[in-house]
CSV table of C-alpha atoms (C1' of nucleotides) in Angstrom, one decimal:
chain,number,residue,atom,x,y,z
B,1,MET,CA,7.0,-19.9,-0.3
B,2,ASP,CA,10.6,-19.6,0.7
B,3,ARG,CA,13.4,-17.1,0.2
B,4,THR,CA,13.9,-18.3,-3.4
B,5,ASP,CA,10.3,-17.7,-4.3
B,6,ARG,CA,10.6,-14.2,-2.9
B,7,ALA,CA,13.7,-13.6,-5.0
B,8,ILE,CA,11.9,-14.8,-8.1
B,9,ILE,CA,8.9,-12.5,-7.4
B,10,ASP,CA,11.1,-9.5,-6.8
B,11,ILE,CA,12.9,-10.0,-10.1
B,12,LEU,CA,9.8,-10.7,-12.1
B,13,GLU,CA,8.1,-7.6,-10.6
B,14,HIS,CA,10.7,-5.4,-12.2
B,15,GLU,CA,11.8,-7.5,-15.2
B,16,GLY,CA,8.7,-9.3,-16.3
B,17,ARG,CA,10.1,-10.5,-19.5
B,18,ILE,CA,13.4,-11.9,-18.3
B,19,ALA,CA,14.3,-15.3,-19.8
B,20,ASN,CA,13.9,-18.3,-17.5
B,21,VAL,CA,17.6,-19.2,-17.9
B,22,ASP,CA,18.7,-15.7,-16.7
B,23,LEU,CA,16.2,-15.7,-13.9
B,24,ALA,CA,17.4,-19.1,-12.8
B,25,GLU,CA,21.0,-17.9,-12.7
B,26,ARG,CA,20.0,-14.8,-10.7
B,27,VAL,CA,18.4,-17.0,-8.0
B,28,ASN,CA,21.1,-19.7,-8.1
B,29,LEU,CA,19.0,-22.4,-9.6
B,30,THR,CA,19.1,-24.4,-12.8
B,31,PRO,CA,16.4,-23.6,-15.4
B,32,GLY,CA,14.3,-26.6,-14.7
B,33,PRO,CA,13.5,-26.1,-11.0
B,34,CYS,CA,13.3,-22.3,-11.6
B,35,LEU,CA,10.6,-22.7,-14.2
B,36,ARG,CA,8.7,-25.1,-12.0
B,37,ARG,CA,8.7,-22.5,-9.2
B,38,VAL,CA,7.4,-19.8,-11.6
B,39,GLN,CA,4.7,-22.0,-12.9
B,40,ARG,CA,3.6,-22.8,-9.3
B,41,LEU,CA,3.5,-19.2,-8.4
B,42,GLU,CA,1.3,-18.5,-11.5
B,43,ALA,CA,-1.0,-21.5,-10.7
B,44,THR,CA,-1.5,-20.5,-7.1
B,45,GLY,CA,-2.4,-16.9,-8.0
B,46,VAL,CA,0.7,-15.3,-6.5
B,47,ILE,CA,1.7,-14.1,-10.0
B,48,ARG,CA,-1.5,-12.8,-11.5
B,49,GLY,CA,-0.2,-11.9,-14.9
B,50,TYR,CA,2.4,-9.9,-16.9
B,51,HIS,CA,2.0,-6.4,-18.3
B,52,ALA,CA,4.0,-4.0,-20.4
B,53,GLU,CA,4.3,-0.6,-18.7
B,54,ILE,CA,3.2,2.0,-21.3
B,55,ASP,CA,4.1,5.7,-21.4
B,56,PRO,CA,0.7,7.3,-20.7
B,57,GLY,CA,1.4,10.3,-22.8
B,58,ALA,CA,2.2,8.2,-25.9
B,59,VAL,CA,-1.2,6.6,-25.9
B,60,GLY,CA,-3.5,9.6,-25.0
B,61,ARG,CA,-3.6,9.0,-21.3
B,62,GLY,CA,-1.3,11.7,-20.1
B,63,PHE,CA,-3.9,13.7,-18.1
B,64,GLU,CA,-4.6,12.0,-14.8
B,65,VAL,CA,-7.2,12.9,-12.2
B,66,MET,CA,-7.8,11.6,-8.7
B,67,LEU,CA,-11.5,11.4,-8.1
B,68,ASP,CA,-13.3,11.0,-4.8
B,69,VAL,CA,-16.9,9.6,-5.2
B,70,ASP,CA,-19.7,9.4,-2.6
B,71,LEU,CA,-22.8,7.3,-3.3
B,72,ALA,CA,-26.3,8.1,-2.2
B,73,ARG,CA,-27.4,4.5,-1.7
B,74,PHE,CA,-25.6,1.4,-0.5
B,75,ASP,CA,-27.9,-1.5,-1.4
B,76,ARG,CA,-26.1,-4.3,-3.0
B,77,GLU,CA,-27.6,-3.5,-6.4
B,78,SER,CA,-26.5,0.1,-6.5
B,79,VAL,CA,-23.0,-0.7,-5.3
B,80,ASP,CA,-22.5,-3.5,-7.8
B,81,ALA,CA,-23.9,-1.4,-10.7
B,82,PHE,CA,-21.6,1.5,-9.8
B,83,GLU,CA,-18.5,-0.6,-9.5
B,84,GLN,CA,-19.1,-2.7,-12.6
B,85,ALA,CA,-19.9,0.3,-14.7
B,86,LEU,CA,-16.9,2.2,-13.7
B,87,ALA,CA,-14.4,-0.7,-13.8
B,88,ALA,CA,-15.4,-1.4,-17.4
B,89,PHE,CA,-14.1,2.0,-18.7
B,90,GLU,CA,-10.6,2.1,-20.1
B,91,GLU,CA,-10.3,5.6,-18.7
B,92,VAL,CA,-10.5,4.2,-15.2
B,93,ALA,CA,-7.0,3.2,-14.2
B,94,GLU,CA,-7.7,2.4,-10.6
B,95,LEU,CA,-10.8,1.9,-8.5
B,96,HIS,CA,-10.9,1.3,-4.7
B,97,ARG,CA,-13.7,1.0,-2.3
B,98,LEU,CA,-12.8,2.8,0.9
B,99,PHE,CA,-13.8,2.6,4.6
B,100,GLY,CA,-15.6,5.7,5.7
B,101,SER,CA,-15.8,8.7,3.4
B,102,PRO,CA,-15.3,9.2,0.5
B,103,ASP,CA,-16.8,5.9,-0.5
B,104,TYR,CA,-14.6,5.4,-3.5
B,105,PHE,CA,-11.3,6.5,-4.9
B,106,VAL,CA,-10.9,6.5,-8.6
B,107,ARG,CA,-7.9,7.3,-10.8
B,108,ILE,CA,-8.8,8.5,-14.2
B,109,ALA,CA,-6.4,8.7,-17.2
B,110,VAL,CA,-7.4,10.5,-20.3
B,111,ALA,CA,-5.9,12.7,-23.0
B,112,ASP,CA,-6.7,16.2,-21.7
B,113,LEU,CA,-9.0,18.4,-19.7
B,114,GLU,CA,-11.7,18.3,-22.3
B,115,ALA,CA,-11.7,14.6,-22.5
B,116,TYR,CA,-11.9,14.5,-18.7
B,117,GLU,CA,-14.8,16.9,-18.6
B,118,ARG,CA,-16.6,14.8,-21.1
B,119,PHE,CA,-15.9,11.5,-19.3
B,120,LEU,CA,-17.1,12.9,-16.0
B,121,ARG,CA,-20.3,14.4,-17.5
B,122,ASP,CA,-21.3,11.5,-19.7
B,123,HIS,CA,-20.1,8.5,-17.7
B,124,VAL,CA,-19.7,9.3,-14.0
B,125,GLN,CA,-22.4,11.9,-13.2
B,126,THR,CA,-24.9,9.9,-15.0
B,127,LEU,CA,-24.6,6.8,-12.9
B,128,PRO,CA,-27.7,6.7,-10.8
B,129,ALA,CA,-26.3,6.2,-7.2
B,130,VAL,CA,-23.6,8.8,-7.5
B,131,GLN,CA,-24.1,11.7,-5.1
B,132,ARG,CA,-20.9,13.7,-5.1
B,133,VAL,CA,-17.6,13.7,-6.9
B,134,SER,CA,-14.5,15.7,-6.2
B,135,SER,CA,-11.6,16.0,-8.6
B,136,ARG,CA,-7.9,16.6,-7.9
B,137,PHE,CA,-5.6,17.0,-10.9
B,138,THR,CA,-2.2,15.5,-11.0
B,139,MET,CA,0.7,17.7,-12.0
B,140,LYS,CA,3.3,15.0,-12.1
B,141,ALA,CA,3.3,11.2,-11.5
B,142,ILE,CA,6.5,10.7,-9.5
B,143,LYS,CA,6.1,7.0,-8.8
B,144,ARG,CA,3.8,4.3,-10.1
E,1,MET,CA,2.9,4.9,-34.6
E,2,ASP,CA,0.2,3.3,-36.7
E,3,ARG,CA,-2.7,1.0,-36.1
E,4,THR,CA,-0.4,-2.0,-35.8
E,5,ASP,CA,1.7,-0.4,-33.1
E,6,ARG,CA,-1.4,0.3,-31.2
E,7,ALA,CA,-2.5,-3.3,-31.5
E,8,ILE,CA,0.9,-4.4,-30.2
E,9,ILE,CA,0.7,-2.1,-27.3
E,10,ASP,CA,-2.8,-3.2,-26.4
E,11,ILE,CA,-1.8,-6.8,-26.4
E,12,LEU,CA,1.5,-6.4,-24.5
E,13,GLU,CA,-0.3,-4.3,-21.9
E,14,HIS,CA,-2.4,-7.3,-20.9
E,15,GLU,CA,-0.1,-10.2,-21.9
E,16,GLY,CA,3.3,-8.9,-21.2
E,17,ARG,CA,5.0,-12.3,-21.6
E,18,ILE,CA,3.4,-13.4,-24.9
E,19,ALA,CA,5.8,-15.0,-27.3
E,20,ASN,CA,6.9,-12.8,-30.2
E,21,VAL,CA,5.7,-15.4,-32.7
E,22,ASP,CA,2.2,-15.4,-31.2
E,23,LEU,CA,2.1,-11.6,-30.9
E,24,ALA,CA,3.1,-11.4,-34.6
E,25,GLU,CA,0.3,-13.7,-35.6
E,26,ARG,CA,-2.3,-11.7,-33.6
E,27,VAL,CA,-1.3,-8.5,-35.4
E,28,ASN,CA,-0.9,-10.2,-38.8
E,29,LEU,CA,2.8,-9.8,-39.2
E,30,THR,CA,5.6,-12.3,-39.4
E,31,PRO,CA,7.9,-12.6,-36.3
E,32,GLY,CA,10.8,-10.5,-37.8
E,33,PRO,CA,9.0,-7.2,-38.5
E,34,CYS,CA,6.9,-7.6,-35.3
E,35,LEU,CA,10.0,-7.9,-33.2
E,36,ARG,CA,11.5,-4.8,-34.9
E,37,ARG,CA,8.3,-2.8,-33.9
E,38,VAL,CA,8.5,-4.0,-30.3
E,39,GLN,CA,12.1,-3.0,-30.1
E,40,ARG,CA,11.4,0.4,-31.6
E,41,LEU,CA,8.6,1.0,-29.1
E,42,GLU,CA,11.0,0.0,-26.3
E,43,ALA,CA,13.8,2.2,-27.6
E,44,THR,CA,11.6,5.3,-28.0
E,45,GLY,CA,10.2,4.9,-24.5
E,46,VAL,CA,6.6,4.1,-25.4
E,47,ILE,CA,7.1,0.7,-23.7
E,48,ARG,CA,8.9,1.5,-20.4
E,49,GLY,CA,9.3,-2.0,-19.2
E,50,TYR,CA,7.6,-5.3,-18.3
E,51,HIS,CA,6.3,-6.3,-14.9
E,52,ALA,CA,4.7,-9.3,-13.2
E,53,GLU,CA,1.5,-8.4,-11.4
E,54,ILE,CA,1.8,-9.9,-7.9
E,55,ASP,CA,-1.1,-10.6,-5.5
E,56,PRO,CA,-0.5,-8.0,-2.8
E,57,GLY,CA,-1.8,-10.2,0.0
E,58,ALA,CA,0.7,-13.0,-0.9
E,59,VAL,CA,3.7,-10.7,-0.3
E,60,GLY,CA,2.6,-8.8,2.8
E,61,ARG,CA,1.1,-5.8,1.0
E,62,GLY,CA,-2.6,-6.5,1.4
E,63,PHE,CA,-3.3,-3.5,3.5
E,64,GLU,CA,-3.6,-0.4,1.3
E,65,VAL,CA,-4.0,3.2,2.4
E,66,MET,CA,-4.7,6.4,0.4
E,67,LEU,CA,-2.7,9.2,1.9
E,68,ASP,CA,-3.1,12.9,1.3
E,69,VAL,CA,-0.1,15.0,2.2
E,70,ASP,CA,0.4,18.8,2.5
E,71,LEU,CA,3.8,20.4,2.8
E,72,ALA,CA,4.8,23.4,4.9
E,73,ARG,CA,7.4,24.7,2.4
E,74,PHE,CA,7.7,24.6,-1.3
E,75,ASP,CA,11.3,25.6,-2.0
E,76,ARG,CA,12.9,23.3,-4.5
E,77,GLU,CA,15.1,21.6,-1.8
E,78,SER,CA,12.2,20.7,0.4
E,79,VAL,CA,10.1,19.4,-2.5
E,80,ASP,CA,12.9,17.3,-3.9
E,81,ALA,CA,13.9,15.9,-0.5
E,82,PHE,CA,10.3,14.9,0.2
E,83,GLU,CA,9.7,13.3,-3.2
E,84,GLN,CA,12.9,11.4,-3.3
E,85,ALA,CA,12.6,10.1,0.3
E,86,LEU,CA,9.1,8.9,-0.2
E,87,ALA,CA,9.6,7.4,-3.7
E,88,ALA,CA,12.5,5.3,-2.3
E,89,PHE,CA,10.3,3.3,0.1
E,90,GLU,CA,8.9,-0.1,-1.2
E,91,GLU,CA,5.8,0.6,0.8
E,92,VAL,CA,5.0,3.6,-1.4
E,93,ALA,CA,3.1,2.1,-4.4
E,94,GLU,CA,2.2,5.4,-6.0
E,95,LEU,CA,3.1,9.0,-5.6
E,96,HIS,CA,1.6,11.9,-7.4
E,97,ARG,CA,2.2,15.7,-7.1
E,98,LEU,CA,-1.2,17.4,-7.5
E,99,PHE,CA,-2.4,20.9,-8.5
E,100,GLY,CA,-3.9,22.7,-5.6
E,101,SER,CA,-4.6,20.9,-2.3
E,102,PRO,CA,-3.6,18.4,-1.1
E,103,ASP,CA,-0.1,18.8,-2.4
E,104,TYR,CA,0.5,15.0,-2.8
E,105,PHE,CA,-1.4,11.8,-3.2
E,106,VAL,CA,0.3,8.7,-2.0
E,107,ARG,CA,-0.8,5.1,-2.1
E,108,ILE,CA,0.8,3.0,0.6
E,109,ALA,CA,0.8,-0.9,0.6
E,110,VAL,CA,1.8,-2.7,3.8
E,111,ALA,CA,1.0,-5.9,5.7
E,112,ASP,CA,-1.5,-4.6,8.2
E,113,LEU,CA,-2.7,-1.6,10.3
E,114,GLU,CA,0.2,-1.9,12.7
E,115,ALA,CA,2.8,-1.8,9.9
E,116,TYR,CA,1.0,1.2,8.5
E,117,GLU,CA,1.1,3.0,11.8
E,118,ARG,CA,4.8,2.3,12.1
E,119,PHE,CA,5.5,3.5,8.5
E,120,LEU,CA,3.6,6.7,9.0
E,121,ARG,CA,5.2,7.5,12.3
E,122,ASP,CA,8.8,6.6,11.4
E,123,HIS,CA,9.0,7.5,7.7
E,124,VAL,CA,6.4,10.1,6.8
E,125,GLN,CA,5.7,12.2,9.9
E,126,THR,CA,9.5,12.6,10.3
E,127,LEU,CA,10.1,14.2,6.9
E,128,PRO,CA,10.9,17.8,7.7
E,129,ALA,CA,8.6,19.6,5.3
E,130,VAL,CA,5.5,17.5,6.0
E,131,GLN,CA,2.7,19.6,7.5
E,132,ARG,CA,-0.4,17.4,7.4
E,133,VAL,CA,-1.3,13.9,6.4
E,134,SER,CA,-4.8,12.4,6.1
E,135,SER,CA,-5.4,8.6,5.6
E,136,ARG,CA,-8.2,6.8,3.9
E,137,PHE,CA,-8.2,3.0,4.2
E,138,THR,CA,-9.1,0.8,1.3
E,139,MET,CA,-11.7,-1.9,1.9
E,140,LYS,CA,-11.3,-3.5,-1.5
E,141,ALA,CA,-9.2,-2.9,-4.6
E,142,ILE,CA,-11.8,-3.3,-7.4
E,143,LYS,CA,-9.5,-2.4,-10.4
E,144,ARG,CA,-5.9,-1.8,-10.7
J,1,DG,C1',7.5,-6.2,-44.7
J,2,DG,C1',9.3,-11.0,-45.5
J,3,DT,C1',12.8,-15.0,-45.3
J,4,DG,C1',16.1,-18.1,-43.6
J,5,DA,C1',19.7,-19.8,-40.5
J,6,DA,C1',22.2,-19.6,-36.2
J,7,DA,C1',21.9,-19.1,-31.5
J,8,DG,C1',19.4,-19.5,-27.6
J,9,DC,C1',15.3,-20.9,-24.8
J,10,DT,C1',11.5,-23.8,-23.0
J,11,DA,C1',9.5,-27.6,-21.0
J,12,DG,C1',9.2,-32.2,-20.4
J,13,DC,C1',11.5,-36.7,-18.6
J,14,DC,C1',14.3,-39.2,-15.5
J,15,DG,C1',17.6,-40.2,-11.9
J,16,DG,C1',19.6,-38.7,-7.4
J,17,DC,C1',19.4,-36.9,-2.9
C,1,DG,C1',9.5,-33.2,-2.4
C,2,DC,C1',12.8,-30.7,-4.7
C,3,DC,C1',17.0,-30.3,-7.6
C,4,DG,C1',19.9,-31.1,-11.7
C,5,DG,C1',21.1,-33.0,-16.3
C,6,DC,C1',19.6,-34.0,-20.7
C,7,DT,C1',17.2,-33.4,-25.0
C,8,DA,C1',13.8,-32.4,-28.6
C,9,DG,C1',11.3,-28.9,-30.4
C,10,DC,C1',10.4,-24.1,-30.6
C,11,DT,C1',11.5,-19.1,-30.4
C,12,DT,C1',14.3,-15.2,-30.9
C,13,DT,C1',17.2,-12.5,-33.5
C,14,DC,C1',19.7,-10.5,-37.3
C,15,DA,C1',21.6,-10.0,-41.8
C,16,DC,C1',19.8,-9.8,-46.3
C,17,DC,C1',16.2,-9.4,-49.9
DNA sequence: GGTGAAAGCTAGCCGGC
DNA sequence: GCCGGCTAGCTTTCACC
């Protein structure tokens, strides 16, 4: 992984759909070698995939909540069940296990307050190991 | 925005570099009309851009911290200065203004604990309006 | 929404350094 | 081992129906 690979990564991170010929020109390579580098970065897992960035409001995900969650039990089974259940929901935009307390940080993206209340009540509070949740509502997403 | 647009969005969100011919086939359209829809979604801001998803560890961003920040002042100038300064750093992966307390949620991604300490000391604690910061370290990113 | 044609891109192969 | 040139086949794009 050299300077050129870094340059390729920086460009693809912001312009994920750039044509290979244009990418090659930006990093001072011809298209052949440039494509080989991109494919190697993909194969080695440095590039994990490509995604369109969607306006959350346009698809009913304009209401975002930061959620702190504490569990009551930490046996492997409880932890796995909690993580898998939560990660499977489309409403869960982000899920991190933390050191210390709270045990988890979750970012939820739903349409509105009502949808949030429903999601919390029906899909989070009902998970067996969940002990405590604490919500903080986002006013504005400044950077993502 | 109809059912077909939704289908296009769902696919591009997960396969941002899919070829237009393949996308068209998946949503039962021919390439021409499919491309027009994608271009309209881009022009109206529903699709904001395309990004490669990079393995954080491979580019020195494997150490993630969730930061809560409270400000001392809320005049427009202080708020703007804080938000612009923070958003400009590459280390800031996410920045949300919240309702209530804390005032901000920030996700920081750096190489290691030492880099984090340096970033906090040199670039966050030094911002004039910052009153209090509280860090929570992530053990594992389960979903992003 | 579909069609067709021009322009442009991708991805493999091979030779050179 | 990595780059560049070349080429065949495919994709994108746009005007027109």
